[in-house]
PDB file of C-alpha atoms in Angstrom:
ATOM      1  CA  MET O 235     154.651  79.336 192.900  1.00 46.00           C
ATOM      2  CA  TYR O 236     154.854  80.971 196.303  1.00 47.00           C
ATOM      3  CA  LYS O 237     152.581  83.985 196.168  1.00 63.00           C
ATOM      4  CA  ARG O 238     152.011  84.776 199.848  1.00 80.00           C
ATOM      5  CA  GLN O 239     154.969  85.281 202.080  1.00 90.00           C
ATOM      6  CA  LEU O 240     155.077  86.049 205.801  1.00 95.00           C
ATOM      7  CA  GLN O 241     158.449  87.342 206.960  1.00 96.00           C
ATOM      8  CA  ILE O 242     159.429  87.403 210.630  1.00 97.00           C
ATOM      9  CA  ARG O 243     162.273  89.739 211.552  1.00 97.00           C
ATOM     10  CA  GLY O 244     163.406  91.635 214.645  1.00 96.00           C
ATOM     11  CA  ASP O 245     163.938  95.288 215.444  1.00 93.00           C
ATOM     12  CA  ARG O 246     167.655  95.728 216.211  1.00 90.00           C
ATOM     13  CA  ARG O 247     167.927  92.014 216.979  1.00 93.00           C
ATOM     14  CA  VAL O 248     167.475  88.559 215.471  1.00 94.00           C
ATOM     15  CA  PRO O 249     164.406  86.666 216.763  1.00 95.00           C
ATOM     16  CA  THR O 250     165.287  83.647 218.885  1.00 93.00           C
ATOM     17  CA  ASP O 251     164.628  80.094 217.694  1.00 94.00           C
ATOM     18  CA  LYS O 252     162.022  79.823 220.446  1.00 93.00           C
ATOM     19  CA  GLU O 253     160.160  82.892 219.185  1.00 94.00           C
ATOM     20  CA  MET O 254     160.167  81.678 215.597  1.00 95.00           C
ATOM     21  CA  ASN O 255     159.079  78.157 216.551  1.00 96.00           C
ATOM     22  CA  GLU O 256     156.234  79.519 218.681  1.00 96.00           C
ATOM     23  CA  ILE O 257     155.035  81.674 215.770  1.00 97.00           C
ATOM     24  CA  ILE O 258     155.197  78.741 213.335  1.00 97.00           C
ATOM     25  CA  ASP O 259     153.340  76.519 215.816  1.00 97.00           C
ATOM     26  CA  GLU O 260     150.627  79.148 216.214  1.00 97.00           C
ATOM     27  CA  ILE O 261     150.206  79.439 212.438  1.00 97.00           C
ATOM     28  CA  LYS O 262     149.981  75.644 212.124  1.00 97.00           C
ATOM     29  CA  GLU O 263     147.421  75.478 214.917  1.00 97.00           C
ATOM     30  CA  ASN O 264     145.226  78.071 213.193  1.00 96.00           C
ATOM     31  CA  ILE O 265     145.526  76.219 209.889  1.00 96.00           C
ATOM     32  CA  ASP O 266     144.555  72.917 211.540  1.00 95.00           C
ATOM     33  CA  ASN O 267     141.466  74.561 213.038  1.00 95.00           C
ATOM     34  CA  LEU O 268     140.430  75.861 209.603  1.00 94.00           C
ATOM     35  CA  LYS O 269     141.037  72.476 207.994  1.00 92.00           C
ATOM     36  CA  LYS O 270     138.542  70.968 210.452  1.00 93.00           C
ATOM     37  CA  GLN O 271     136.029  73.409 208.964  1.00 94.00           C
ATOM     38  CA  GLY O 272     136.786  72.099 205.485  1.00 93.00           C
ATOM     39  CA  LYS O 273     139.074  74.927 204.345  1.00 91.00           C
ATOM     40  CA  GLU O 274     142.158  74.023 202.305  1.00 91.00           C
ATOM     41  CA  ILE O 275     144.972  76.194 203.640  1.00 93.00           C
ATOM     42  CA  PHE O 276     148.537  75.022 204.084  1.00 92.00           C
ATOM     43  CA  ILE O 277     152.128  76.140 204.566  1.00 95.00           C
ATOM     44  CA  THR O 278     153.995  75.523 201.331  1.00 92.00           C
ATOM     45  CA  LYS O 279     157.484  76.348 202.512  1.00 94.00           C
ATOM     46  CA  ILE O 280     159.433  77.519 205.588  1.00 96.00           C
ATOM     47  CA  VAL O 281     162.798  79.151 204.908  1.00 95.00           C
ATOM     48  CA  PRO O 282     165.091  80.125 207.812  1.00 94.00           C
ATOM     49  CA  THR O 283     167.052  83.267 206.994  1.00 93.00           C
ATOM     50  CA  ARG O 284     169.945  85.074 208.596  1.00 89.00           C
ATOM     51  CA  GLY O 285     167.609  87.613 210.166  1.00 93.00           C
ATOM     52  CA  GLY O 286     164.567  85.452 210.933  1.00 96.00           C
ATOM     53  CA  VAL O 287     162.286  83.186 208.940  1.00 96.00           C
ATOM     54  CA  ASP O 288     160.134  83.329 205.793  1.00 96.00           C
ATOM     55  CA  ILE O 289     156.869  81.376 205.816  1.00 96.00           C
ATOM     56  CA  TYR O 290     154.996  80.762 202.559  1.00 94.00           C
ATOM     57  CA  ILE O 291     151.257  80.193 202.926  1.00 93.00           C
ATOM     58  CA  SER O 292     148.717  79.130 200.308  1.00 91.00           C
ATOM     59  CA  ASP O 293     145.956  81.596 201.182  1.00 90.00           C
ATOM     60  CA  ARG O 294     146.355  85.386 200.987  1.00 87.00           C
ATOM     61  CA  GLY O 295     143.403  86.222 203.225  1.00 90.00           C
ATOM     62  CA  PHE O 296     144.607  83.889 205.951  1.00 94.00           C
ATOM     63  CA  THR O 297     148.160  85.250 205.731  1.00 94.00           C
ATOM     64  CA  LYS O 298     146.897  88.804 206.131  1.00 93.00           C
ATOM     65  CA  LYS O 299     144.739  87.908 209.139  1.00 95.00           C
ATOM     66  CA  MET O 300     147.539  85.852 210.684  1.00 96.00           C
ATOM     67  CA  VAL O 301     150.111  88.647 210.525  1.00 96.00           C
ATOM     68  CA  GLN O 302     147.599  91.026 212.113  1.00 94.00           C
ATOM     69  CA  ALA O 303     146.848  88.528 214.897  1.00 94.00           C
ATOM     70  CA  LEU O 304     150.559  88.067 215.589  1.00 95.00           C
ATOM     71  CA  HIS O 305     151.028  91.837 215.556  1.00 92.00           C
ATOM     72  CA  ASN O 306     148.247  92.303 218.106  1.00 88.00           C
ATOM     73  CA  LYS O 307     149.776  89.656 220.349  1.00 89.00           C
ATOM     74  CA  LEU O 308     153.483  90.407 220.036  1.00 90.00           C
ATOM     75  CA  GLY O 309     153.612  94.086 219.065  1.00 88.00           C
ATOM     76  CA  GLY O 310     156.178  95.412 216.622  1.00 90.00           C
ATOM     77  CA  THR O 311     155.417  96.759 213.150  1.00 92.00           C
ATOM     78  CA  ILE O 312     153.854  95.445 209.938  1.00 94.00           C
ATOM     79  CA  LYS O 313     154.887  96.285 206.393  1.00 94.00           C
ATOM     80  CA  THR O 314     153.020  94.994 203.327  1.00 92.00           C
ATOM     81  CA  THR O 315     154.533  94.999 199.857  1.00 90.00           C
ATOM     82  CA  SER O 316     153.574  93.523 196.488  1.00 83.00           C
ATOM     83  CA  LYS O 317     155.903  92.628 193.652  1.00 78.00           C
ATOM     84  CA  GLN O 318     155.146  91.452 190.141  1.00 71.00           C
ATOM     85  CA  SER O 319     156.067  87.788 189.881  1.00 66.00           C
ATOM     86  CA  GLY O 320     155.001  86.832 186.347  1.00 66.00           C
ATOM     87  CA  MET O 321     151.997  86.178 184.160  1.00 67.00           C
ATOM     88  CA  LYS O 322     149.256  83.561 184.337  1.00 70.00           C
ATOM     89  CA  ASP O 323     146.436  83.197 181.824  1.00 70.00           C
ATOM     90  CA  GLY O 324     147.288  86.645 180.490  1.00 68.00           C
ATOM     91  CA  ARG O 325     147.082  88.282 183.917  1.00 72.00           C
ATOM     92  CA  ILE O 326     149.877  89.818 185.964  1.00 68.00           C
ATOM     93  CA  GLN O 327     150.676  87.842 189.103  1.00 69.00           C
ATOM     94  CA  TYR O 328     151.926  89.497 192.280  1.00 69.00           C
ATOM     95  CA  ARG O 329     153.778  88.185 195.285  1.00 77.00           C
ATOM     96  CA  MET O 330     152.336  89.620 198.488  1.00 86.00           C
ATOM     97  CA  THR O 331     154.842  89.952 201.315  1.00 93.00           C
ATOM     98  CA  TYR O 332     153.777  90.656 204.877  1.00 95.00           C
ATOM     99  CA  LEU O 333     156.687  91.637 207.101  1.00 96.00           C
ATOM    100  CA  LEU O 334     156.244  91.428 210.869  1.00 97.00           C
ATOM    101  CA  ARG O 335     159.163  93.074 212.629  1.00 96.00           C
ATOM    102  CA  LEU O 336     159.157  92.007 216.266  1.00 95.00           C
ATOM    103  CA  PRO O 337     159.925  94.679 218.882  1.00 94.00           C
ATOM    104  CA  TYR O 338     163.414  95.056 220.317  1.00 94.00           C
ATOM    105  CA  TYR O 339     162.134  93.958 223.732  1.00 94.00           C
ATOM    106  CA  ARG O 340     160.570  90.731 224.970  1.00 92.00           C
ATOM    107  CA  LYS O 341     158.693  89.573 228.032  1.00 91.00           C
ATOM    108  CA  GLY O 342     161.234  89.264 230.847  1.00 93.00           C
ATOM    109  CA  ASP O 343     163.494  92.068 229.620  1.00 96.00           C
ATOM    110  CA  PHE O 344     164.675  95.046 231.635  1.00 97.00           C
ATOM    111  CA  VAL O 345     164.508  98.519 230.090  1.00 97.00           C
ATOM    112  CA  SER O 346     165.241 102.006 231.343  1.00 97.00           C
ATOM    113  CA  LYS O 347     163.910 105.517 231.062  1.00 95.00           C
ATOM    114  CA  GLY O 348     166.468 107.971 232.363  1.00 94.00           C
ATOM    115  CA  GLU O 349     167.409 106.741 235.832  1.00 94.00           C
ATOM    116  CA  LYS O 350     164.340 104.504 236.151  1.00 96.00           C
ATOM    117  CA  LEU O 351     164.648 100.734 235.745  1.00 97.00           C
ATOM    118  CA  LEU O 352     161.599  98.857 234.447  1.00 97.00           C
ATOM    119  CA  TYR O 353     160.744  95.196 233.963  1.00 97.00           C
ATOM    120  CA  VAL O 354     158.693  93.987 230.977  1.00 96.00           C
ATOM    121  CA  LYS O 355     156.124  91.749 232.645  1.00 94.00           C
ATOM    122  CA  SER O 356     153.840  91.061 229.690  1.00 91.00           C
ATOM    123  CA  ILE O 357     153.014  92.021 226.108  1.00 89.00           C
ATOM    124  CA  GLU O 358     149.465  91.626 224.884  1.00 85.00           C
ATOM    125  CA  ARG O 359     147.392  93.274 222.165  1.00 79.00           C
ATOM    126  CA  ARG O 360     150.073  95.905 221.542  1.00 84.00           C
ATOM    127  CA  LYS O 361     150.033  96.875 225.208  1.00 92.00           C
ATOM    128  CA  VAL O 362     153.082  96.433 227.425  1.00 95.00           C
ATOM    129  CA  GLN O 363     152.846  95.937 231.183  1.00 95.00           C
ATOM    130  CA  LEU O 364     155.876  97.349 232.986  1.00 97.00           C
ATOM    131  CA  VAL O 365     156.965  96.945 236.605  1.00 96.00           C
ATOM    132  CA  ASP O 366     158.782  99.872 238.218  1.00 96.00           C
ATOM    133  CA  MET O 367     161.711  98.254 240.020  1.00 96.00           C
ATOM    134  CA  ASP O 368     161.799 101.082 242.579  1.00 95.00           C
ATOM    135  CA  SER O 369     158.229 100.688 243.790  1.00 94.00           C
ATOM    136  CA  TRP O 370     157.047  97.411 242.179  1.00 94.00           C
ATOM    137  CA  GLU O 371     154.140  99.418 240.821  1.00 95.00           C
ATOM    138  CA  ARG O 372     152.746  98.268 237.493  1.00 95.00           C
ATOM    139  CA  LYS O 373     151.552 100.281 234.556  1.00 95.00           C
ATOM    140  CA  VAL O 374     150.364  99.470 231.053  1.00 96.00           C
ATOM    141  CA  ILE O 375     151.539 101.551 228.111  1.00 95.00           C
ATOM    142  CA  ASP O 376     151.019 101.509 224.350  1.00 93.00           C
ATOM    143  CA  ASP O 377     153.801  99.629 222.578  1.00 90.00           C
ATOM    144  CA  LYS O 378     154.711 102.763 220.595  1.00 89.00           C
ATOM    145  CA  MET O 379     155.890 104.396 223.834  1.00 94.00           C
ATOM    146  CA  MET O 380     158.524 101.684 224.205  1.00 94.00           C
ATOM    147  CA  ASP O 381     160.591 103.486 221.557  1.00 91.00           C
ATOM    148  CA  GLU O 382     161.427 106.044 224.264  1.00 93.00           C
ATOM    149  CA  LEU O 383     163.050 103.368 226.452  1.00 96.00           C
ATOM    150  CA  LYS O 384     166.464 101.736 226.283  1.00 95.00           C
ATOM    151  CA  MET O 385     167.331  98.071 226.599  1.00 96.00           C
ATOM    152  CA  VAL O 386     169.200  97.099 229.774  1.00 97.00           C
ATOM    153  CA  GLY O 387     169.191  93.300 229.555  1.00 95.00           C
ATOM    154  CA  ASN O 388     167.085  90.160 229.738  1.00 93.00           C
ATOM    155  CA  TYR O 389     166.274  87.778 232.567  1.00 89.00           C
ATOM    156  CA  SER O 390     169.909  86.604 232.620  1.00 92.00           C
ATOM    157  CA  ILE O 391     170.880  89.696 234.635  1.00 95.00           C
ATOM    158  CA  LEU O 392     168.751  88.415 237.523  1.00 95.00           C
ATOM    159  CA  LYS O 393     170.984  87.102 240.299  1.00 96.00           C
ATOM    160  CA  GLU O 394     170.300  85.328 243.568  1.00 95.00           C
ATOM    161  CA  ALA O 395     171.457  87.166 246.671  1.00 96.00           C
ATOM    162  CA  VAL O 396     171.578  86.301 250.363  1.00 97.00           C
ATOM    163  CA  VAL O 397     169.475  88.354 252.773  1.00 97.00           C
ATOM    164  CA  VAL O 398     171.778  89.042 255.731  1.00 97.00           C
ATOM    165  CA  SER O 399     169.179  90.839 257.869  1.00 97.00           C
ATOM    166  CA  GLN O 400     166.046  92.915 257.436  1.00 96.00           C
ATOM    167  CA  SER O 401     163.658  95.367 259.059  1.00 95.00           C
ATOM    168  CA  LYS O 402     160.208  96.523 257.952  1.00 93.00           C
ATOM    169  CA  ASN O 403     161.535  98.975 255.401  1.00 94.00           C
ATOM    170  CA  GLU O 404     165.059  97.791 254.597  1.00 96.00           C
ATOM    171  CA  ALA O 405     167.091  94.698 253.932  1.00 96.00           C
ATOM    172  CA  GLN O 406     170.796  94.051 254.107  1.00 97.00           C
ATOM    173  CA  ILE O 407     171.763  92.130 250.988  1.00 97.00           C
ATOM    174  CA  LEU O 408     175.033  90.392 250.213  1.00 97.00           C
ATOM    175  CA  ASP O 409     176.044  91.828 246.848  1.00 97.00           C
ATOM    176  CA  PRO O 410     176.657  88.732 244.642  1.00 96.00           C
ATOM    177  CA  TYR O 411     179.252  90.659 242.624  1.00 95.00           C
ATOM    178  CA  THR O 412     181.360  92.213 245.405  1.00 96.00           C
ATOM    179  CA  PHE O 413     180.246  90.142 248.431  1.00 95.00           C
ATOM    180  CA  ALA O 414     179.813  93.381 250.355  1.00 97.00           C
ATOM    181  CA  THR O 415     176.719  93.952 252.515  1.00 97.00           C
ATOM    182  CA  VAL O 416     174.447  96.572 250.961  1.00 97.00           C
ATOM    183  CA  ASP O 417     171.392  98.319 252.410  1.00 97.00           C
ATOM    184  CA  VAL O 418     168.395  98.044 250.086  1.00 96.00           C
ATOM    185  CA  LYS O 419     165.034  99.742 250.567  1.00 94.00           C
ATOM    186  CA  LYS O 420     162.031  97.426 250.419  1.00 94.00           C
ATOM    187  CA  PRO O 421     159.318  98.558 247.988  1.00 93.00           C
ATOM    188  CA  HIS O 422     156.773  96.989 250.373  1.00 89.00           C
ATOM    189  CA  GLN O 423     156.837  95.918 253.991  1.00 89.00           C
ATOM    190  CA  ILE O 424     157.156  92.209 253.340  1.00 90.00           C
ATOM    191  CA  LYS O 425     159.271  89.550 254.990  1.00 92.00           C
ATOM    192  CA  LEU O 426     161.950  88.337 252.628  1.00 93.00           C
ATOM    193  CA  GLU O 427     163.169  84.759 252.409  1.00 92.00           C
ATOM    194  CA  LYS O 428     166.786  83.882 253.101  1.00 94.00           C
ATOM    195  CA  THR O 429     167.595  84.485 249.456  1.00 95.00           C
ATOM    196  CA  ILE O 430     165.987  86.740 246.862  1.00 94.00           C
ATOM    197  CA  LYS O 431     166.409  87.551 243.193  1.00 95.00           C
ATOM    198  CA  ILE O 432     168.016  90.929 242.564  1.00 96.00           C
ATOM    199  CA  VAL O 433     169.078  93.114 239.661  1.00 97.00           C
ATOM    200  CA  LYS O 434     172.151  95.302 239.876  1.00 97.00           C
ATOM    201  CA  TRP O 435     172.126  98.305 237.573  1.00 97.00           C
ATOM    202  CA  ARG O 436     174.323 101.398 237.723  1.00 95.00           C
ATOM    203  CA  ASP O 437     175.832 100.214 241.017  1.00 93.00           C
ATOM    204  CA  ARG O 438     172.423  99.951 242.649  1.00 95.00           C
ATOM    205  CA  ILE O 439     170.685  96.771 243.781  1.00 97.00           C
ATOM    206  CA  TYR O 440     166.954  96.322 243.120  1.00 97.00           C
ATOM    207  CA  LEU O 441     164.865  93.629 244.771  1.00 96.00           C
ATOM    208  CA  PHE O 442     162.902  91.619 242.238  1.00 95.00           C
ATOM    209  CA  PRO O 443     159.190  91.156 243.111  1.00 88.00           C
ATOM    210  CA  TYR O 444     158.322  87.595 244.144  1.00 69.00           C
ATOM    211  CA  GLN O 445     155.095  87.482 242.143  1.00 62.00           C
ATOM    212  CA  ASP O 446     156.934  88.138 238.865  1.00 58.00           C
ATOM    213  CA  LEU O 447     159.385  85.244 239.111  1.00 47.00           C
TER     214      LEU O 447
END
């Protein structure tokens, strides 16, 4: 019965409920738009699995376009397979499966390359915008280059720290882990508030850019 299947999985992780719900909502929104044009497309079944979710859709062409649109938006990899599923009117029937494996990283994650700490600011059309936590400089790279980087953590490693004092180029920050005062170089000559978000990695404190909160 179910001939077109869209599988959502994760690379080295299980997609969050929020990610899966957002994907399902986007599929439903696209289907609703097509229905307004008189096209009969519908989701026949949604099956949560241990590693993600399987979504069965009535139209093969729509399923193929939808997985490509999600791929362009979220990155990751696509794998298409077909499997014989029976006979109908003397013809072999196939089940088409489109697997979208979401990347190991998400917007808001921290990754590293060697001794460099980077923040994943955005993911769009298979391009990833990274913020260098040393300089706050931004750069956009192809999502394939993310395979060279290592996961450090998500937004939960952001901590709030007290600014004890500051000059044009430096700030004295109260380490939220040790409560010791630490000198931190400012990426830019800006005046910090009384508290600021920081990331501590490999015993070093990085100031988190205000505009990316």
